[in-house]
Coordinates of C-alpha atoms in Angstrom, one line a residue:
M25 CA -44.9 -1.7 -205.5
P26 CA -44.9 1.9 -204.3
E27 CA -48.1 3.3 -202.8
I28 CA -49.9 6.1 -204.5
P29 CA -48.3 9.3 -203.0
Y30 CA -51.5 11.3 -202.5
Y31 CA -49.4 14.2 -201.1
K32 CA -47.6 14.5 -204.5
V33 CA -50.8 14.8 -206.4
F34 CA -52.0 17.7 -204.2
L35 CA -48.5 19.2 -204.3
A36 CA -48.6 19.3 -208.1
L37 CA -52.1 20.8 -207.9
L38 CA -50.8 23.4 -205.4
V39 CA -48.1 24.3 -207.8
I40 CA -50.6 24.9 -210.6
V41 CA -53.0 26.9 -208.4
G42 CA -50.2 28.8 -206.6
W43 CA -48.5 30.1 -209.7
A44 CA -51.9 30.9 -211.4
L45 CA -53.0 32.8 -208.2
G46 CA -49.7 34.6 -208.4
G47 CA -50.6 35.8 -211.9
I48 CA -54.0 37.0 -210.6
V49 CA -52.4 38.9 -207.7
L50 CA -49.7 40.5 -210.0
R51 CA -52.4 41.7 -212.4
W52 CA -54.7 42.9 -209.6
C53 CA -51.8 44.9 -208.0
G54 CA -50.8 46.3 -211.4
V55 CA -47.4 44.8 -211.3
L56 CA -47.9 42.7 -214.4
K57 CA -49.4 45.0 -216.9
P58 CA -51.5 43.7 -219.9
Q59 CA -49.2 45.3 -222.4
W60 CA -46.4 43.1 -221.1
D61 CA -48.2 39.9 -221.8
G62 CA -47.2 39.7 -225.4
R63 CA -43.5 39.9 -224.6
L64 CA -43.7 37.4 -221.7
L65 CA -45.6 35.0 -223.9
K66 CA -43.0 35.3 -226.7
S67 CA -40.2 34.7 -224.2
V68 CA -41.9 31.6 -223.0
I69 CA -42.6 30.2 -226.4
W70 CA -39.4 31.2 -228.1
F71 CA -36.9 30.6 -225.2
F72 CA -38.0 29.0 -222.0
Y73 CA -40.3 26.3 -223.4
P74 CA -37.8 25.1 -226.1
C75 CA -35.1 24.8 -223.4
L76 CA -37.5 22.7 -221.3
I77 CA -38.2 20.4 -224.3
I78 CA -34.5 20.0 -225.3
R79 CA -33.4 19.2 -221.8
N80 CA -36.1 16.6 -221.2
V81 CA -36.2 14.9 -224.6
M82 CA -32.6 14.8 -225.7
D83 CA -31.6 12.0 -223.2
N84 CA -35.0 10.3 -222.9
R85 CA -34.3 6.6 -222.8
A86 CA -37.7 5.5 -223.9
L87 CA -37.4 7.4 -227.2
A88 CA -33.7 6.3 -227.7
E89 CA -34.3 2.6 -227.2
E90 CA -37.1 2.3 -229.8
P91 CA -37.5 5.0 -232.5
S92 CA -40.9 3.7 -233.5
V93 CA -42.1 5.0 -230.1
L94 CA -41.9 8.5 -231.6
F95 CA -44.7 7.7 -234.1
I96 CA -46.8 6.1 -231.5
V97 CA -46.5 9.0 -229.1
L98 CA -47.1 11.7 -231.8
S99 CA -50.1 9.9 -233.2
S100 CA -51.5 9.3 -229.8
G101 CA -51.4 13.1 -229.1
F102 CA -53.1 13.8 -232.5
V103 CA -55.8 11.1 -232.1
V104 CA -56.9 12.1 -228.5
L105 CA -57.2 15.7 -229.5
A106 CA -59.1 14.8 -232.7
L107 CA -61.4 12.5 -230.6
G108 CA -62.1 15.5 -228.3
Q109 CA -63.2 17.6 -231.2
V110 CA -65.5 15.0 -232.6
A111 CA -67.0 14.3 -229.2
A112 CA -67.5 18.0 -228.6
A113 CA -69.2 18.3 -232.0
L114 CA -71.7 15.6 -230.9
A115 CA -72.2 17.2 -227.5
S116 CA -72.9 20.6 -229.1
R117 CA -76.4 19.3 -230.1
W118 CA -77.4 19.5 -226.4
V119 CA -76.7 23.3 -226.3
P120 CA -78.8 26.0 -228.0
F121 CA -76.6 28.5 -229.8
E122 CA -77.7 31.8 -231.3
K123 CA -74.9 31.9 -233.9
P124 CA -72.8 29.3 -235.7
R125 CA -69.6 30.8 -234.5
Q126 CA -70.7 30.1 -230.9
R127 CA -71.2 26.4 -231.7
N128 CA -67.9 26.3 -233.5
T129 CA -66.1 27.8 -230.5
F130 CA -67.8 25.4 -228.2
I131 CA -66.5 22.4 -230.2
F132 CA -63.0 23.9 -230.5
T133 CA -62.7 24.9 -226.8
T134 CA -64.3 21.9 -225.2
G135 CA -62.3 19.5 -227.4
I136 CA -59.0 20.9 -226.2
F137 CA -57.6 19.8 -222.8
N138 CA -55.0 21.9 -221.0
Y139 CA -52.2 19.7 -222.4
G140 CA -49.3 21.9 -221.3
Y141 CA -48.8 24.1 -218.3
F142 CA -51.4 22.3 -216.1
A143 CA -50.1 18.8 -217.1
F144 CA -46.3 19.5 -216.8
P145 CA -46.1 19.9 -213.0
I146 CA -48.1 16.7 -212.5
A147 CA -46.0 14.7 -214.9
E148 CA -42.7 15.9 -213.4
T149 CA -43.8 15.7 -209.7
L150 CA -45.5 12.2 -210.0
F151 CA -43.7 10.3 -212.7
G152 CA -40.3 11.9 -213.3
Q153 CA -38.2 12.9 -216.3
E154 CA -38.9 9.9 -218.6
T155 CA -42.6 10.4 -218.5
F156 CA -42.2 14.2 -218.8
G157 CA -40.1 13.8 -221.9
I158 CA -42.8 11.5 -223.5
L159 CA -45.4 14.2 -222.6
L160 CA -43.4 16.9 -224.4
V161 CA -43.4 14.8 -227.6
F162 CA -47.1 13.9 -227.1
V163 CA -47.8 17.6 -227.0
V164 CA -46.4 18.0 -230.6
G165 CA -49.1 15.6 -231.8
V166 CA -51.7 17.6 -229.9
E167 CA -50.5 20.8 -231.6
L168 CA -50.7 19.2 -235.0
A169 CA -54.3 18.3 -234.4
I170 CA -55.2 21.7 -233.0
W171 CA -53.9 23.6 -236.0
S172 CA -55.5 21.3 -238.5
I173 CA -58.7 19.5 -237.3
G174 CA -59.3 22.0 -234.5
I175 CA -59.1 25.1 -236.7
L176 CA -61.3 23.4 -239.3
Y177 CA -64.0 23.0 -236.7
L178 CA -63.5 26.6 -235.4
T179 CA -63.7 28.2 -238.8
A180 CA -66.2 25.7 -240.2
G181 CA -64.2 25.1 -243.3
S182 CA -63.4 28.7 -244.1
D183 CA -60.1 29.8 -245.7
K184 CA -58.5 30.9 -242.4
L185 CA -56.4 27.7 -241.8
D186 CA -52.9 28.8 -241.2
W187 CA -50.5 25.9 -241.8
K188 CA -47.5 28.2 -241.0
R189 CA -48.3 27.9 -237.3
L190 CA -47.3 24.3 -237.4
V191 CA -43.7 25.4 -237.7
N192 CA -43.0 27.1 -234.4
P193 CA -40.2 27.2 -231.8
P194 CA -41.5 24.2 -229.7
M195 CA -41.8 22.1 -232.8
I196 CA -38.2 23.0 -233.9
A197 CA -37.0 22.2 -230.3
V198 CA -38.6 18.8 -230.5
V199 CA -36.8 18.0 -233.8
L200 CA -33.5 19.2 -232.4
A201 CA -33.9 17.3 -229.1
L202 CA -34.8 14.1 -231.0
T203 CA -31.8 14.5 -233.2
L204 CA -29.6 14.9 -230.1
N205 CA -31.3 11.8 -228.6
W206 CA -30.9 9.4 -231.5
S207 CA -27.4 10.6 -232.4
E208 CA -26.4 10.4 -228.8
A209 CA -24.8 13.8 -229.3
G210 CA -26.5 15.1 -226.2
G211 CA -24.0 13.2 -224.1
N212 CA -21.2 15.2 -225.6
L213 CA -22.6 18.6 -224.5
P214 CA -20.7 20.3 -221.7
P215 CA -22.3 19.5 -218.3
A216 CA -22.6 23.2 -217.6
S217 CA -24.7 23.7 -220.8
I218 CA -27.0 20.8 -219.8
E219 CA -27.4 22.3 -216.4
A220 CA -28.2 25.7 -217.8
L221 CA -30.8 24.2 -220.1
G222 CA -32.4 22.6 -217.1
H223 CA -32.5 25.8 -215.0
I224 CA -33.8 27.9 -217.9
G225 CA -36.4 25.4 -218.9
K226 CA -37.8 25.2 -215.4
L227 CA -38.9 28.8 -215.7
A228 CA -41.3 27.9 -218.5
I229 CA -43.9 26.4 -216.2
P230 CA -44.1 29.3 -213.6
F231 CA -44.2 32.0 -216.3
G232 CA -46.8 30.1 -218.3
L233 CA -49.0 29.7 -215.3
I234 CA -48.6 33.3 -214.2
L235 CA -49.8 34.4 -217.7
I236 CA -52.8 32.0 -217.4
G237 CA -53.7 33.5 -214.0
A238 CA -53.4 37.1 -215.4
T239 CA -55.6 36.1 -218.4
L240 CA -58.2 34.6 -216.1
F241 CA -58.3 37.8 -214.0
D242 CA -58.8 40.0 -217.1
N243 CA -61.8 38.0 -218.1
L244 CA -63.5 37.3 -214.8
K245 CA -65.8 40.3 -215.2
D246 CA -67.4 38.6 -218.2
L247 CA -68.1 35.3 -216.4
D248 CA -71.9 34.6 -216.3
L249 CA -72.4 31.0 -215.3
R250 CA -76.1 31.6 -214.7
K251 CA -76.8 32.7 -218.2
H252 CA -74.5 30.1 -219.7
L253 CA -75.3 27.3 -217.2
R254 CA -76.3 24.7 -219.8
L255 CA -73.3 25.4 -222.0
V256 CA -70.9 25.0 -219.0
L257 CA -72.6 21.9 -217.7
V258 CA -72.4 20.1 -221.0
A259 CA -68.7 21.2 -221.4
C260 CA -67.8 20.0 -217.9
G261 CA -69.7 16.8 -218.3
L262 CA -67.8 16.0 -221.5
R263 CA -64.4 17.3 -220.6
Q264 CA -64.3 16.2 -217.0
L265 CA -66.5 13.0 -216.9
I266 CA -66.9 11.3 -220.3
L267 CA -63.6 12.0 -222.0
P268 CA -61.5 11.2 -218.9
S269 CA -63.2 7.8 -218.7
V270 CA -62.4 7.2 -222.3
F271 CA -58.7 8.2 -221.9
I272 CA -58.3 5.9 -218.8
V273 CA -59.9 2.9 -220.6
A274 CA -57.6 3.5 -223.5
A275 CA -54.6 3.6 -221.1
I276 CA -55.7 0.3 -219.6
A277 CA -56.4 -1.4 -223.0
L278 CA -53.6 -0.2 -225.3
P279 CA -50.3 -2.1 -225.5
V280 CA -48.1 1.0 -225.2
L281 CA -45.3 2.3 -223.0
P282 CA -46.1 2.7 -219.3
E283 CA -44.9 6.3 -219.7
L284 CA -47.5 6.9 -222.4
K285 CA -50.2 5.4 -220.3
A286 CA -49.2 7.8 -217.6
V287 CA -49.5 10.7 -220.0
L288 CA -53.0 9.6 -221.0
V289 CA -54.0 9.5 -217.3
I290 CA -52.5 13.0 -216.7
E291 CA -54.3 14.5 -219.8
A292 CA -57.5 12.7 -218.8
A293 CA -57.6 14.9 -215.7
M294 CA -57.1 18.2 -217.4
P295 CA -59.7 21.0 -217.8
C296 CA -60.1 22.9 -221.1
G297 CA -57.1 24.8 -222.2
I298 CA -56.7 28.5 -221.9
F299 CA -55.1 29.2 -225.3
P300 CA -58.3 28.5 -227.3
L301 CA -59.6 31.9 -226.0
V302 CA -56.8 33.6 -227.8
I303 CA -57.2 31.5 -230.9
A304 CA -61.0 32.1 -231.0
K305 CA -60.4 35.8 -231.0
H306 CA -58.0 35.5 -233.9
Y307 CA -60.1 33.2 -236.1
G308 CA -63.5 35.0 -235.7
G309 CA -64.9 32.7 -233.0
S310 CA -66.8 33.7 -229.9
P311 CA -64.4 34.6 -227.2
N312 CA -67.2 34.9 -224.6
T313 CA -68.3 31.3 -225.3
A314 CA -64.7 30.1 -224.9
L315 CA -64.4 32.1 -221.7
Q316 CA -67.4 30.5 -219.9
I317 CA -66.2 27.0 -220.8
I318 CA -62.6 27.7 -219.8
L319 CA -63.4 29.3 -216.4
G320 CA -66.1 26.7 -215.6
T321 CA -63.9 23.7 -216.3
T322 CA -60.8 25.3 -214.7
F323 CA -62.5 26.1 -211.4
L324 CA -64.0 22.5 -211.3
S325 CA -60.6 21.0 -212.0
V326 CA -59.4 21.8 -208.5
L327 CA -61.6 18.8 -207.5
T328 CA -61.4 16.7 -210.6
I329 CA -57.6 16.7 -211.3
P330 CA -56.7 14.8 -208.1
L331 CA -59.7 12.5 -208.5
W332 CA -58.9 11.4 -212.0
V333 CA -55.1 11.2 -211.5
L334 CA -55.5 9.0 -208.4
T335 CA -58.2 6.9 -210.1
G336 CA -56.1 6.5 -213.3
V337 CA -52.9 5.5 -211.4
H338 CA -54.8 2.9 -209.5
L339 CA -56.8 1.4 -212.4
V340 CA -54.0 1.5 -215.0
G341 CA -51.5 0.2 -212.5
L342 CA -48.9 2.9 -212.7
Q343 CA -47.6 2.6 -209.2
K344 CA -44.1 1.4 -210.4
L345 CA -43.6 4.6 -212.3
L346 CA -44.2 6.7 -209.2
G347 CA -40.8 5.7 -208.0
N348 CA -39.0 7.3 -210.9
T349 CA -39.1 10.8 -209.5
H350 CA -36.0 12.2 -207.8

């Protein structure tokens, strides 16, 4: 049984921090201008990310061997995100809020882990393509929960729920990739096309992390942990102590694929996502509340990501999967 490669955990963390710091530096130097963010974000969502999904899902053996795995993976993503929202709603009682929209934003933001660009390098570096492909399908279930249950919490039942957002390029890419997987048509694609998809898809993670770094830099001036100390402490306690414990216990207890157990361990280690800041602005939430939570949990994650990943790999018994990287 392979030993836990501690250096790989820190290498994955270095990738995350390195690209995010790159975004901070590019914004600070004026190379990456704020007006370019929209175009870069669209290129990631509409082009690079779909290529990443197609390349890693279309020949995923775990999904091909048992189609029912799809439902299990999707529902797992939905349930863990919904669980986070409910837990955050309960935890919100410990924080005094001046306005209802601040409480709604706390629930929405704290309940969403950074399921994508922080998780991707760890999955690929530690566990390889099979687990990475499962993670990409898992993310679809997470997205479904965000744009349904999550938005309901954020808007407190208002009429701003936008179901059209459930149909987006990543979702379409997953459907296409699964079709190629089950029909085995992916094997008929020219090798050059498959290689091109791989190279293009690999750009999604660096570009996404650079954008995250630039976004963090733009909002650092509004960070006030002293004023929002209780808010941040409760968010960190839930997101980086209680929920990770629940995720890892679930990974130990549930009779699911080892790759899905690995995904649960990876997501257990994640801080709050960055994207809720953008969504909070759009749906009338409190961007400043989201900002304090995101920055607080993100900074702390430099310590908690390796801690929870290493703990999860050991307790869940995922050492065999560690040999699947190449």
